[in-house]
CSV table of C-alpha atoms and ligand atoms in Angstrom, one decimal:
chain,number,residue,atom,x,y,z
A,511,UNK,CA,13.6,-37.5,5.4
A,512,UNK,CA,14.4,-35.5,8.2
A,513,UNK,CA,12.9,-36.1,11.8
A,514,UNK,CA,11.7,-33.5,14.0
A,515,UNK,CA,14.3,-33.2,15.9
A,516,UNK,CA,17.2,-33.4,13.3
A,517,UNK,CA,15.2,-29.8,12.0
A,518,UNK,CA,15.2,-28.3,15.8
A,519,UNK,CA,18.6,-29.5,16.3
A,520,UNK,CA,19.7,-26.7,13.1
A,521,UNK,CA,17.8,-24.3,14.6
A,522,UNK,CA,19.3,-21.6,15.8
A,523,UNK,CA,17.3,-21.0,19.5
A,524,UNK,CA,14.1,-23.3,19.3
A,525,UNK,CA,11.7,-23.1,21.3
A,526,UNK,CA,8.7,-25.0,21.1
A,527,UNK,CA,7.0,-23.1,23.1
A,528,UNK,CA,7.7,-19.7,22.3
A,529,UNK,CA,8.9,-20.0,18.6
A,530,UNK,CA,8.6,-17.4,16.5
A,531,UNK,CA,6.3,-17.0,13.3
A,532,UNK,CA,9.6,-16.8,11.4
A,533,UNK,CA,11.0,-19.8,12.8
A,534,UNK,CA,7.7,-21.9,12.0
A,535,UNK,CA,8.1,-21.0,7.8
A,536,UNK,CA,11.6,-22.1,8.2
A,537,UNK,CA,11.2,-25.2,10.1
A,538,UNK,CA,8.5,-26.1,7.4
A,539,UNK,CA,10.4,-25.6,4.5
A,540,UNK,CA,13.1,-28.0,5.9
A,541,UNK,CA,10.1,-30.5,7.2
A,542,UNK,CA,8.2,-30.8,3.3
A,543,UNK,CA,9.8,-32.4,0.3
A,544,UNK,CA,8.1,-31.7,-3.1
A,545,UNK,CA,5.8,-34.1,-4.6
A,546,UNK,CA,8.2,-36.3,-7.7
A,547,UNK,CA,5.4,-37.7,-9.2
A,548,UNK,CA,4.4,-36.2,-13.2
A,549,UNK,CA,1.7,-36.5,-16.2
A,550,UNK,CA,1.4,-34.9,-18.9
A,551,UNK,CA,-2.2,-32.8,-19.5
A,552,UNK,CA,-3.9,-31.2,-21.9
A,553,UNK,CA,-2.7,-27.2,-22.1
A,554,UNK,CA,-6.0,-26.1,-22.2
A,555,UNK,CA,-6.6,-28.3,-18.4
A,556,UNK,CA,-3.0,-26.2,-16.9
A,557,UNK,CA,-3.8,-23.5,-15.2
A,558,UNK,CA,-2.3,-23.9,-11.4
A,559,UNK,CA,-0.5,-26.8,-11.9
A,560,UNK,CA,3.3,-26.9,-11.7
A,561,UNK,CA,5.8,-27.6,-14.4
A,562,UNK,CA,7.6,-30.9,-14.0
A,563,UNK,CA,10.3,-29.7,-16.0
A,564,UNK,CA,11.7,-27.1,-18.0
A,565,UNK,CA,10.1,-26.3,-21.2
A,566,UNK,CA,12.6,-25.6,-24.2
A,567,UNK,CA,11.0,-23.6,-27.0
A,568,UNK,CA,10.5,-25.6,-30.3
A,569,UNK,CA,10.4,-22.4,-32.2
A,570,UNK,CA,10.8,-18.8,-32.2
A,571,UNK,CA,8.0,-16.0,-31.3
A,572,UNK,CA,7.3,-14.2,-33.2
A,573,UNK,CA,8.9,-16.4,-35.8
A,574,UNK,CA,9.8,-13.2,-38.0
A,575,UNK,CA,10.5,-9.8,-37.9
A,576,UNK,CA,7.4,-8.1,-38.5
A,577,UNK,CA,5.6,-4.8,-38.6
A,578,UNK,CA,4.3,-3.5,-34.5
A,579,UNK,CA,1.9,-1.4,-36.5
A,580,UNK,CA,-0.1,-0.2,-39.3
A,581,UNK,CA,1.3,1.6,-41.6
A,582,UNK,CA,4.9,1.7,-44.2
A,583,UNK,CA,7.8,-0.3,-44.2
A,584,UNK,CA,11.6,1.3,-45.3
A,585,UNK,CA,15.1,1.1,-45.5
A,586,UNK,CA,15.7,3.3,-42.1
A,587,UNK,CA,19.4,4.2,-43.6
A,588,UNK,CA,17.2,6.9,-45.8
A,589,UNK,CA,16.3,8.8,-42.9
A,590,UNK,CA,17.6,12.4,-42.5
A,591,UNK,CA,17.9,14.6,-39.5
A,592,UNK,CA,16.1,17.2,-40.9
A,593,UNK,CA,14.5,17.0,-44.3
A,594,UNK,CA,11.3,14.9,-44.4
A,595,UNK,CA,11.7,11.6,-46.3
A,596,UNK,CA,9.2,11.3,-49.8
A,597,UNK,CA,8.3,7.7,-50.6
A,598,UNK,CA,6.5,5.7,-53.2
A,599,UNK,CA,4.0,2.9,-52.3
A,600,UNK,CA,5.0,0.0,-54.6
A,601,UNK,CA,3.1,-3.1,-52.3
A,602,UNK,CA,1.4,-4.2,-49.4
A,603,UNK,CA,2.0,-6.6,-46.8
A,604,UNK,CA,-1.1,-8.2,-44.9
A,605,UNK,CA,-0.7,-10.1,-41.8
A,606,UNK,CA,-0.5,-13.8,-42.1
A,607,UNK,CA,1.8,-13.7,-45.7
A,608,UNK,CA,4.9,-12.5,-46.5
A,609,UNK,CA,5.4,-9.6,-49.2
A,610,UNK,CA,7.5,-11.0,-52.5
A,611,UNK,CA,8.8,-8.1,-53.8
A,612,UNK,CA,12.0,-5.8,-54.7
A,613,UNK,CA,12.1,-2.6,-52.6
A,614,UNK,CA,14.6,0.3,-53.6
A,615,UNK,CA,15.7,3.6,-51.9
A,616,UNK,CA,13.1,5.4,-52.1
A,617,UNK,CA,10.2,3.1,-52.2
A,618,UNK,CA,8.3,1.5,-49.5
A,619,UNK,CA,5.5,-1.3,-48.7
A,620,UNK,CA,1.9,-0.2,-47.2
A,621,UNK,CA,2.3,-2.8,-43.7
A,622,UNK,CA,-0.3,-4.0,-41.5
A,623,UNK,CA,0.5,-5.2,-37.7
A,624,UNK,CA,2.0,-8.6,-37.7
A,625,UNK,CA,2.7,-8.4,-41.4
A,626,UNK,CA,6.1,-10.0,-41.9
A,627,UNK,CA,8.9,-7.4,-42.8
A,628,UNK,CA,10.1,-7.6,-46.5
A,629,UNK,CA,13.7,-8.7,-46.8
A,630,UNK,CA,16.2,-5.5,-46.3
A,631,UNK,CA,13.6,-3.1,-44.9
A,632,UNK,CA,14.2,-2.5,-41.2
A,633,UNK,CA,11.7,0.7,-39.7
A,634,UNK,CA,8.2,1.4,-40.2
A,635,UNK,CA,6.7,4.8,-40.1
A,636,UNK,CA,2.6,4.8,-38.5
A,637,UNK,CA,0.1,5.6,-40.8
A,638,UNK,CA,-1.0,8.4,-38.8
A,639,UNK,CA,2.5,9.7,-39.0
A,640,UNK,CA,2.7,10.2,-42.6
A,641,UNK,CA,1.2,13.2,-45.0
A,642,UNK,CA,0.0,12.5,-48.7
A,643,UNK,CA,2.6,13.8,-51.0
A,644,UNK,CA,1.0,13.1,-54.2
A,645,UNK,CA,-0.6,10.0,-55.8
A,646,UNK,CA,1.0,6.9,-54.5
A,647,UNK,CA,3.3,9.4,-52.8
A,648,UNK,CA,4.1,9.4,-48.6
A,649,UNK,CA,6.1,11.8,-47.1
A,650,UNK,CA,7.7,11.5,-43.0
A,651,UNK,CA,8.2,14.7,-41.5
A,652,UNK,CA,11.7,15.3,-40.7
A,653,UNK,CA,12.3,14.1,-36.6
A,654,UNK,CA,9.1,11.4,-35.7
A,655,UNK,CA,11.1,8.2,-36.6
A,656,UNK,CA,14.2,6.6,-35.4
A,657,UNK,CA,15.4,3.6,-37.4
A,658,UNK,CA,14.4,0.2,-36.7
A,659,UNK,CA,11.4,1.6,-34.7
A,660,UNK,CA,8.2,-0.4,-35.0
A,661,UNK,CA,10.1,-3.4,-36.2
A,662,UNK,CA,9.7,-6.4,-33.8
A,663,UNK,CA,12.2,-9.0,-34.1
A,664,UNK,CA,12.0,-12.7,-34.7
A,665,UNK,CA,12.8,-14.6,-31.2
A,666,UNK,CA,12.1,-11.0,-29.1
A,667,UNK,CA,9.4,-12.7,-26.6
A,668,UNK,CA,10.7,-16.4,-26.9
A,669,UNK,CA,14.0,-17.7,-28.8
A,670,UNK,CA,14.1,-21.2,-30.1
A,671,UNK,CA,16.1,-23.9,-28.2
A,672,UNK,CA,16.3,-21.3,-25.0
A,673,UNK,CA,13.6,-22.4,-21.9
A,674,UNK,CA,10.7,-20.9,-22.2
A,675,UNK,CA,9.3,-21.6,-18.7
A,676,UNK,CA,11.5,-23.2,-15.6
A,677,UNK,CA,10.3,-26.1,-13.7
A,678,UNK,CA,8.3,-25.4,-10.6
A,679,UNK,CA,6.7,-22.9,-12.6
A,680,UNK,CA,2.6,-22.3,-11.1
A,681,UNK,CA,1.1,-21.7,-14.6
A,682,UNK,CA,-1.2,-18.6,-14.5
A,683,UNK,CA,-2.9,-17.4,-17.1
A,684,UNK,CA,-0.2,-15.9,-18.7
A,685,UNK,CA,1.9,-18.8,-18.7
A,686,UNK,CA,-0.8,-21.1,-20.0
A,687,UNK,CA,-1.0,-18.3,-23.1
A,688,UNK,CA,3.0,-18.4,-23.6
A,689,UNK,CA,2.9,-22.2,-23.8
A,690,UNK,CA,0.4,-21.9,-26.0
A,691,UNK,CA,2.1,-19.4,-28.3
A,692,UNK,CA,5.0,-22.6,-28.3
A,693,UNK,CA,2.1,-24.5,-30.4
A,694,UNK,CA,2.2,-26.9,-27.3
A,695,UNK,CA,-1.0,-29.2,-26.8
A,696,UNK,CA,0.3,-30.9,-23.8
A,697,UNK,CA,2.6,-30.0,-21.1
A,698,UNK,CA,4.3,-31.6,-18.4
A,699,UNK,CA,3.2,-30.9,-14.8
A,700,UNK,CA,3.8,-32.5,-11.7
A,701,UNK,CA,1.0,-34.3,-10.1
A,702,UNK,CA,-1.6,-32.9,-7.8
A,703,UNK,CA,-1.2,-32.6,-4.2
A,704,UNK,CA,-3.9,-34.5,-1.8
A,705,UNK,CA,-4.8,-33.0,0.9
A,706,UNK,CA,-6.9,-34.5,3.6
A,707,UNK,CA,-9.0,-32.7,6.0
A,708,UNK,CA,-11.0,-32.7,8.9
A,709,UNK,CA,-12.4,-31.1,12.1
A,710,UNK,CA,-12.2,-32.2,15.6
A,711,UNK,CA,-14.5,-31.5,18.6
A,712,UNK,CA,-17.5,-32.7,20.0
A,713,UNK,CA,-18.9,-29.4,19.8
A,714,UNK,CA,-18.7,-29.0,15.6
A,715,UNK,CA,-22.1,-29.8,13.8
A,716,UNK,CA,-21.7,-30.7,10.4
A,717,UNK,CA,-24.1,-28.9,7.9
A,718,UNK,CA,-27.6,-30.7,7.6
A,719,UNK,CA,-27.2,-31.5,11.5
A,720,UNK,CA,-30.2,-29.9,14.0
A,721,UNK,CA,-28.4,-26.7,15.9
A,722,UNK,CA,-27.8,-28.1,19.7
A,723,UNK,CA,-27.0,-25.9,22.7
A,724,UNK,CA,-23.3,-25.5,23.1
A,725,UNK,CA,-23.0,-26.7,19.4
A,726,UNK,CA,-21.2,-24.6,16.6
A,727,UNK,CA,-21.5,-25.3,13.2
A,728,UNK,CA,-18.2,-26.3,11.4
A,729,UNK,CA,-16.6,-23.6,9.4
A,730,UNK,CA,-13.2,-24.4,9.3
A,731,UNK,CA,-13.9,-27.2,7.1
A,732,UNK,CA,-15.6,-24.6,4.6
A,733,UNK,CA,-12.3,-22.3,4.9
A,734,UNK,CA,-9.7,-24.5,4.6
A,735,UNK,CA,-11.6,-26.4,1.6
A,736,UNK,CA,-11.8,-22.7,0.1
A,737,UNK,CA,-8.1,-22.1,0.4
A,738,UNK,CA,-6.6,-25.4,-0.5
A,739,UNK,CA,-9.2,-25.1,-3.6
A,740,UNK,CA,-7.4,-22.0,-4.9
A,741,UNK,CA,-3.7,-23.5,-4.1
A,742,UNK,CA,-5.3,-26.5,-6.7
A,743,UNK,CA,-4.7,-29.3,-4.0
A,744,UNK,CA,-7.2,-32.1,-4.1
A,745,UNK,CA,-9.1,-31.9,-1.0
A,746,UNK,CA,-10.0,-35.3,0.7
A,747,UNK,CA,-12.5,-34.5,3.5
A,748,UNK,CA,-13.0,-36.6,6.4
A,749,UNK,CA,-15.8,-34.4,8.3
A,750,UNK,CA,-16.0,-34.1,11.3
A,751,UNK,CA,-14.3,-36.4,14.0
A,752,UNK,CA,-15.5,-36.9,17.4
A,753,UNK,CA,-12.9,-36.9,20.1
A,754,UNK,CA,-12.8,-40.6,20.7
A,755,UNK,CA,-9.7,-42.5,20.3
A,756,UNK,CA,-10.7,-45.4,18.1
A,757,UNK,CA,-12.3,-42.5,15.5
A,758,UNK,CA,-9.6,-40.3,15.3
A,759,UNK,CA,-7.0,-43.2,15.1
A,760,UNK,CA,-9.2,-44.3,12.0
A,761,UNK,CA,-8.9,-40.6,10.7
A,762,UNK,CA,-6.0,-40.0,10.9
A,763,UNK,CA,-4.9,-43.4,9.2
A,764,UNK,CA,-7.1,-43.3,6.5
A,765,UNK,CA,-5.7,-39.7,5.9
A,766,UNK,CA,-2.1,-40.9,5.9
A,767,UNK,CA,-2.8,-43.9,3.6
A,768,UNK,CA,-4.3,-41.3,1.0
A,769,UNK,CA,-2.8,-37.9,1.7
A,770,UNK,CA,0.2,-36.1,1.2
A,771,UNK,CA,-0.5,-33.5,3.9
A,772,UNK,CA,-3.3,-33.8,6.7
A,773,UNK,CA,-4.6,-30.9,8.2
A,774,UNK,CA,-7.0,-30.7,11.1
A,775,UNK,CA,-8.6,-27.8,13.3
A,776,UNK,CA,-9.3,-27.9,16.8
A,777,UNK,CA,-7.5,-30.5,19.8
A,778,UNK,CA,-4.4,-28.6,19.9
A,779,UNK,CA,-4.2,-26.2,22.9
A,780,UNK,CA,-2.9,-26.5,25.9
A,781,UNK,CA,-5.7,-26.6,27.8
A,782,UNK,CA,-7.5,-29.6,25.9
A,783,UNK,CA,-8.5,-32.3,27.5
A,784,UNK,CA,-9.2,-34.7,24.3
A,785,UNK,CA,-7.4,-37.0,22.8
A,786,UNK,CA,-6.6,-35.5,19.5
A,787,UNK,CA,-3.0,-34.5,20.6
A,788,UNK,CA,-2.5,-38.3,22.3
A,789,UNK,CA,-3.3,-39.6,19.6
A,790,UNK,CA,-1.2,-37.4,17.1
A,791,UNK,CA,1.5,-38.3,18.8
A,792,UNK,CA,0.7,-41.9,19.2
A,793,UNK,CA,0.7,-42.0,15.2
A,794,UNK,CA,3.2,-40.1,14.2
A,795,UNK,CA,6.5,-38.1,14.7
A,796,UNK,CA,4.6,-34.7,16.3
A,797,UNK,CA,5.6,-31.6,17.9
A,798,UNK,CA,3.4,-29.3,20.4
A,799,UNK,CA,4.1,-25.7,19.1
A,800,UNK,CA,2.8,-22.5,21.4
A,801,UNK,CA,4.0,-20.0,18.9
A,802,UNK,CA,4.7,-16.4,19.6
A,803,UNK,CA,1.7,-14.9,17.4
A,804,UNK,CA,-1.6,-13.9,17.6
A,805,UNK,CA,-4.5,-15.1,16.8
A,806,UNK,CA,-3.3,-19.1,16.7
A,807,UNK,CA,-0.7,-20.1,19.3
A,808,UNK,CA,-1.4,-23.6,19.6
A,809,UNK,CA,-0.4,-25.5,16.7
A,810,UNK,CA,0.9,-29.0,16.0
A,811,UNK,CA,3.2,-30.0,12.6
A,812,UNK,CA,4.8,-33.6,12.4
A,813,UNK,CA,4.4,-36.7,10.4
A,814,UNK,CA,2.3,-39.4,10.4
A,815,UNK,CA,3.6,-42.0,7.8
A,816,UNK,CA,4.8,-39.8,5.2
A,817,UNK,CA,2.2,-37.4,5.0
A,818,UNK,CA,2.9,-34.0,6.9
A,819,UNK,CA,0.6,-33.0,9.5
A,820,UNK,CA,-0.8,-29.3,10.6
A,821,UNK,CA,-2.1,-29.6,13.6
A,822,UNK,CA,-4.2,-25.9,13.3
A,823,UNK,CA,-5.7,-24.8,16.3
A,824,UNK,CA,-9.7,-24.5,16.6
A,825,UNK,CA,-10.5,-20.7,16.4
A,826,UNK,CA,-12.0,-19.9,12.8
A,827,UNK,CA,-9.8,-16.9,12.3
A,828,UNK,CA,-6.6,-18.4,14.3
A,829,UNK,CA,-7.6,-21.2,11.2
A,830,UNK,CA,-7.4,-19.3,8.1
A,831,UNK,CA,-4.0,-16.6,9.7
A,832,UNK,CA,-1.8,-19.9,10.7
A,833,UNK,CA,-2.9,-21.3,7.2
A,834,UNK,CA,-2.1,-18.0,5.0
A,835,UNK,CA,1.3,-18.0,7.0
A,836,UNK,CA,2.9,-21.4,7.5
A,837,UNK,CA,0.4,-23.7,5.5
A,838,UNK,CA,0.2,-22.0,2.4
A,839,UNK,CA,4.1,-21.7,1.6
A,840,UNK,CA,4.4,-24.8,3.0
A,841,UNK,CA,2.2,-26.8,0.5
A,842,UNK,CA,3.9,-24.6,-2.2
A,843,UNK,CA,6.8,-26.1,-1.7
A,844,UNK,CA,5.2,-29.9,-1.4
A,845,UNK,CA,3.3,-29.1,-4.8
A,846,UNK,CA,7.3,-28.4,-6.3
A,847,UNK,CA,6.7,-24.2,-6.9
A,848,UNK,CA,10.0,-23.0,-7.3
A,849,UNK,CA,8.9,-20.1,-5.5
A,850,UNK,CA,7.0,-21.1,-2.3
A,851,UNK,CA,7.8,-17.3,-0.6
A,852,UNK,CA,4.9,-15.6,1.1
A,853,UNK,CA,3.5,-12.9,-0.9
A,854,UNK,CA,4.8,-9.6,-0.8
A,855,UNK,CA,3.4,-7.4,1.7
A,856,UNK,CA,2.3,-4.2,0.9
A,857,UNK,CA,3.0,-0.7,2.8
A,858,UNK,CA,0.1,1.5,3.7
A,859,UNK,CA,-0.6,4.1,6.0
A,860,UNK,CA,-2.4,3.3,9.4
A,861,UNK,CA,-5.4,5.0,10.2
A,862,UNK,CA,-5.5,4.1,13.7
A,863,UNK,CA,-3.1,3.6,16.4
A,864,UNK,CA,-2.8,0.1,17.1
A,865,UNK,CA,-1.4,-1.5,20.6
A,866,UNK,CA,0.9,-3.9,20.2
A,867,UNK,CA,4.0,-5.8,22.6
A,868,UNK,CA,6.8,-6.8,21.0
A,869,UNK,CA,7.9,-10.6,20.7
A,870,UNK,CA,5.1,-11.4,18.8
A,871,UNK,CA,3.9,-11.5,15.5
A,872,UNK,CA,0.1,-10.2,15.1
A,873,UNK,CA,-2.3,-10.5,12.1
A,874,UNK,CA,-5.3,-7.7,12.3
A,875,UNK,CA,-7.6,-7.6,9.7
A,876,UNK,CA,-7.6,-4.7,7.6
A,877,UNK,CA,-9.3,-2.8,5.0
A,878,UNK,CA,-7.0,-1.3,2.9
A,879,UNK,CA,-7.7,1.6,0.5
A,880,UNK,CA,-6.6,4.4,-1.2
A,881,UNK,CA,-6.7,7.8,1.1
A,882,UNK,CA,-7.6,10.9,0.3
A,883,UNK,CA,-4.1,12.1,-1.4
A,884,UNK,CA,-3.8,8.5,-3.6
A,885,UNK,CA,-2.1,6.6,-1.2
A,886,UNK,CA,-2.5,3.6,0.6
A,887,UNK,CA,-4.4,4.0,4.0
A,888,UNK,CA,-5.2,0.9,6.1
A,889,UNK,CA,-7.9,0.2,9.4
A,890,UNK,CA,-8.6,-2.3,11.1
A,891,UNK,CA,-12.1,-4.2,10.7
A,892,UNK,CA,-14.1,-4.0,13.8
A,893,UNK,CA,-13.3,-7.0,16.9
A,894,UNK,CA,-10.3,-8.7,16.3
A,895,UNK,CA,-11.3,-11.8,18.2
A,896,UNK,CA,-10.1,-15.3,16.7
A,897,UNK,CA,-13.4,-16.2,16.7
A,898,UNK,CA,-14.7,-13.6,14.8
A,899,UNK,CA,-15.0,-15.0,10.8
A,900,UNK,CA,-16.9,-12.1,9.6
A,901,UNK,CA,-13.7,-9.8,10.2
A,902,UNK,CA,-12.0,-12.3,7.6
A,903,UNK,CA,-15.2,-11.3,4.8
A,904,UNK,CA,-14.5,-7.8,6.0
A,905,UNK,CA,-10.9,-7.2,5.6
A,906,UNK,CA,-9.0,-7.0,2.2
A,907,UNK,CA,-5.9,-8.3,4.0
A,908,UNK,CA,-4.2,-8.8,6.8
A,909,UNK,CA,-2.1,-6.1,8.6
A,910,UNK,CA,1.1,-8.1,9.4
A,911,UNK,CA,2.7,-6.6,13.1
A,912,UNK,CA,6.1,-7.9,13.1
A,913,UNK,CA,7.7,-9.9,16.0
A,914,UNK,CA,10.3,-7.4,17.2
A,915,UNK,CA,7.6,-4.7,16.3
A,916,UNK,CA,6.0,-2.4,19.2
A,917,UNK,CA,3.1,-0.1,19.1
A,918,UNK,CA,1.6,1.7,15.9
A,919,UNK,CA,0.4,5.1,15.5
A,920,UNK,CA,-2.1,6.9,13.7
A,921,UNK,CA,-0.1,7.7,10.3
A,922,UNK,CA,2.6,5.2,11.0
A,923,UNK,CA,3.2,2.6,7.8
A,924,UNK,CA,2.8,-1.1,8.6
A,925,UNK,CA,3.0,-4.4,6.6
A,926,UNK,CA,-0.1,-5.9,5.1
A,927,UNK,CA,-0.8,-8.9,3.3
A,928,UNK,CA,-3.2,-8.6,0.6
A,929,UNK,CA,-5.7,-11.1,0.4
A,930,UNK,CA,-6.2,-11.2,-3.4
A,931,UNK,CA,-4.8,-14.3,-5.4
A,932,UNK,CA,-4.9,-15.9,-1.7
A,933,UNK,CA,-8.2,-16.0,-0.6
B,1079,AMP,P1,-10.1,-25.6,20.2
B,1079,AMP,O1,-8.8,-25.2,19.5
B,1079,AMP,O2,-10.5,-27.0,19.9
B,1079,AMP,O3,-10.0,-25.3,21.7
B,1079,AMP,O4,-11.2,-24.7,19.7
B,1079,AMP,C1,-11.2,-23.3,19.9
B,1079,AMP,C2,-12.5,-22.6,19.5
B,1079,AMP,O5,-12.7,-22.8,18.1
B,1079,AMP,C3,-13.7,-23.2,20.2
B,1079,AMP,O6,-14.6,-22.1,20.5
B,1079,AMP,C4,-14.3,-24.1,19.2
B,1079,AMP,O7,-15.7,-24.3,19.3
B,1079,AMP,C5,-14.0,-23.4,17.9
B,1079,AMP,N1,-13.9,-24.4,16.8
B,1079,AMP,C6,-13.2,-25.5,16.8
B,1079,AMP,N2,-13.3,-26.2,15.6
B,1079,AMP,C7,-14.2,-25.4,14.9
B,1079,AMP,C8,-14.8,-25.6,13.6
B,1079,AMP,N3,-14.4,-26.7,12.8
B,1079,AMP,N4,-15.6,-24.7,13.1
B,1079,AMP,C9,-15.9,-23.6,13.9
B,1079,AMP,N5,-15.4,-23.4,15.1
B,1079,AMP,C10,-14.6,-24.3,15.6
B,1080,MG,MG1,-11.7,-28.4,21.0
């Protein structure tokens, strides 16, 4: 494992106190090493887990060639350029057997979707492609059909002995199906990642507690319980944590003993006078970040035993931006995803000039939909203030101002990071 400073030494120009968004998801990804640890579960219990390991595919899918529709099977090599081909029904093939039979020029075999094809026969020609021509009798007019059309082949979605699915892989629903089309009960995934949580302040009420003047209730444990929920991390939640020494130094160690990652919210700025930060660093191998972005400069990432620590500042929306954009790929990449990128942002059309200085990186909320000619037109929910959680509810993503990136204008295209799949 890699200290602190061994990563800021192979930085190229860091800055702790004016890093760049950019700089913060690569110092990360050198910081977190994926979990090793594996079971084996049930497929139906997979979905957002992560392979452990490659899987190789015991068998072929489909297992045979076999008809893509309804309709009849034929020796393609009869097909003419321009005289429509006459045929003589002499079987049918159903789905789930295959047809035992002799076929010869000029026959063919009434198929149904799935059917297995009958030895030598290569195309099939729709049903709704073909005229009577007399009892028992099809005929293909000339130019509809190419040969081997509507034929799948054995081994064209998955091929025996090749991997099916890489390790690392997040199993969505489509990959829970395709491991499940293997004839696979169980598969190997790496083991969940804990992830313990809590808030710091003396200000943050807990839910159940009497509203007091100055007193806000804690959301941030409600967010970041949300999102760690839909990355599939266990969550551990510690509450909330005064900001005395002897109950954050208990936090904070119970975390470590049972956590791979700790995340907290709040005691990070500059400005606080608690003893969060002390006591971070007092624990663990910590540094201070101010980083150049907004909402959420303040932030502190370290170690405390070997559990990595995110220090996330206290605002609500400062909370859920420094999570989506340095947490999230983060914890990818400690849950072993082979791909821990951030999602692809989208392009849409601004529909409001937006002020903005370069040498930051800034995250306004956005709604995006489709304008009035079909394409993609962002705004900008109402106050952007990092305290304002309703503009999160409001916005569909998040309109992503790059840090060399100056002013917008009305009709200008901009990044935006769609919220689906994340939040
Ligand atoms: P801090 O980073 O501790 O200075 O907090 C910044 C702002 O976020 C303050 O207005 C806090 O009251 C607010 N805040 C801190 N923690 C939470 C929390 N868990 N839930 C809601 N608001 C919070
Ligand atoms: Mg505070």
């Amino acid at each position: 494992m890699k200290t602190l400073a061994q990563i800021a030494a192979q930085l190229q120009g860091y800055d702790p106190l004016a890093l760049p968004a950019p700089a913060v998801v690569e110092f990360l990804d050198r910081l977190v090493e994926p979990v090793t640890g594996s079971e084996d579960i049930a497929t139906a219990q997979a979905l957002g887990r992560v392979l452990a390991r490659d899987v190789v595919s015991p068998l072929s899918v489909p297992p045979h060639d076999n008809s893509a529709m309804d309709g009849f099977a034929f020796d393609g090599a009869q097909l003419g350029p321009d005289a429509p081909l006459e045929l003589t029904v002499v079987g049918t093939a159903l789905a789930g057997k295959a047809w035992q039979g002799q076929v010869r020029p000029g026959e063919c075999v009434k198929i149904m979707t799935g059917a297995i094809m009958p030895p030598g026969l290569d195309t099939v020609v729709p049903q709704e492609f073909t005229k009577p021509a007399g009892e028992g009798r099809i005929a293909i007019p000339a130019g509809v059909l190419q040969r081997g059309d509507n034929r799948r082949h054995a081994g064209e979605d998955l091929m025996a002995g090749r991997p099916a699915l890489l390790q690392g892989e997040r199993l969505g629903p489509a990959a829970c199906g395709l491991l499940a089309s293997l004839g696979l009960p169980t598969v190997p995934v790496l083991r969940r990642v804990r992830v313990a949580y809590f808030s710091t302040g003396d200000e943050i009420l807990s839910l159940g507690e009497p509203p007091r003047e100055g007193a806000v209730y804690d959301s941030n444990r409600y967010t970041v319980r949300g999102m760690l929920a839909r990355l599939g991390c266990e969550v551990i939640d510690l509450g909330v944590v005064r900001d005395e020494p002897a109950l954050l130094e208990q936090a904070f160690r119970q975390a470590a003993a049972q956590a791979d990652a700790i995340i907290t919210s709040g005691g990070v700025s500059v400005g606080e006078a608690d003893f969060t930060k002390a006591m971070m660093k007092q624990l663990g191998d910590v540094a201070f970040w101010k980083i150049a972005m907004r909402p959420g400069r303040p932030m502190a990432v370290g170690r405390i035993g070997s559990s990595v620590l995110f220090g996330l500042p206290g605002n609500p929306v400062a909370v859920m931006v420094t999570f989506l954009a340095f947490v999230r790929p983060a914890l990818l990449r400690l849950m072993g995803c082979r791909d821990c990128a951030p999602p692809p942002l989208l392009r849409a059309r601004s529909a409001e000039p937006m002020r903005k200085k370069p040498g930051r990186t800034e995250y306004q909320r956005g709604i995006v939909s489709a304008g009035a000619d079909g394409r993609l037109e962002v705004r900008t929910t109402g106050n952007q203030g990092s305290g304002v959680l309703s503009s999160m509810v409001q916005a569909n993503g998040l309109i992503v101002l790059h840090h060399g990136q100056g002013s917008v204008a009305a009709g200008d295209e901009v990044d935006v990071m769609m919220f689906e799949g994340l939040l």
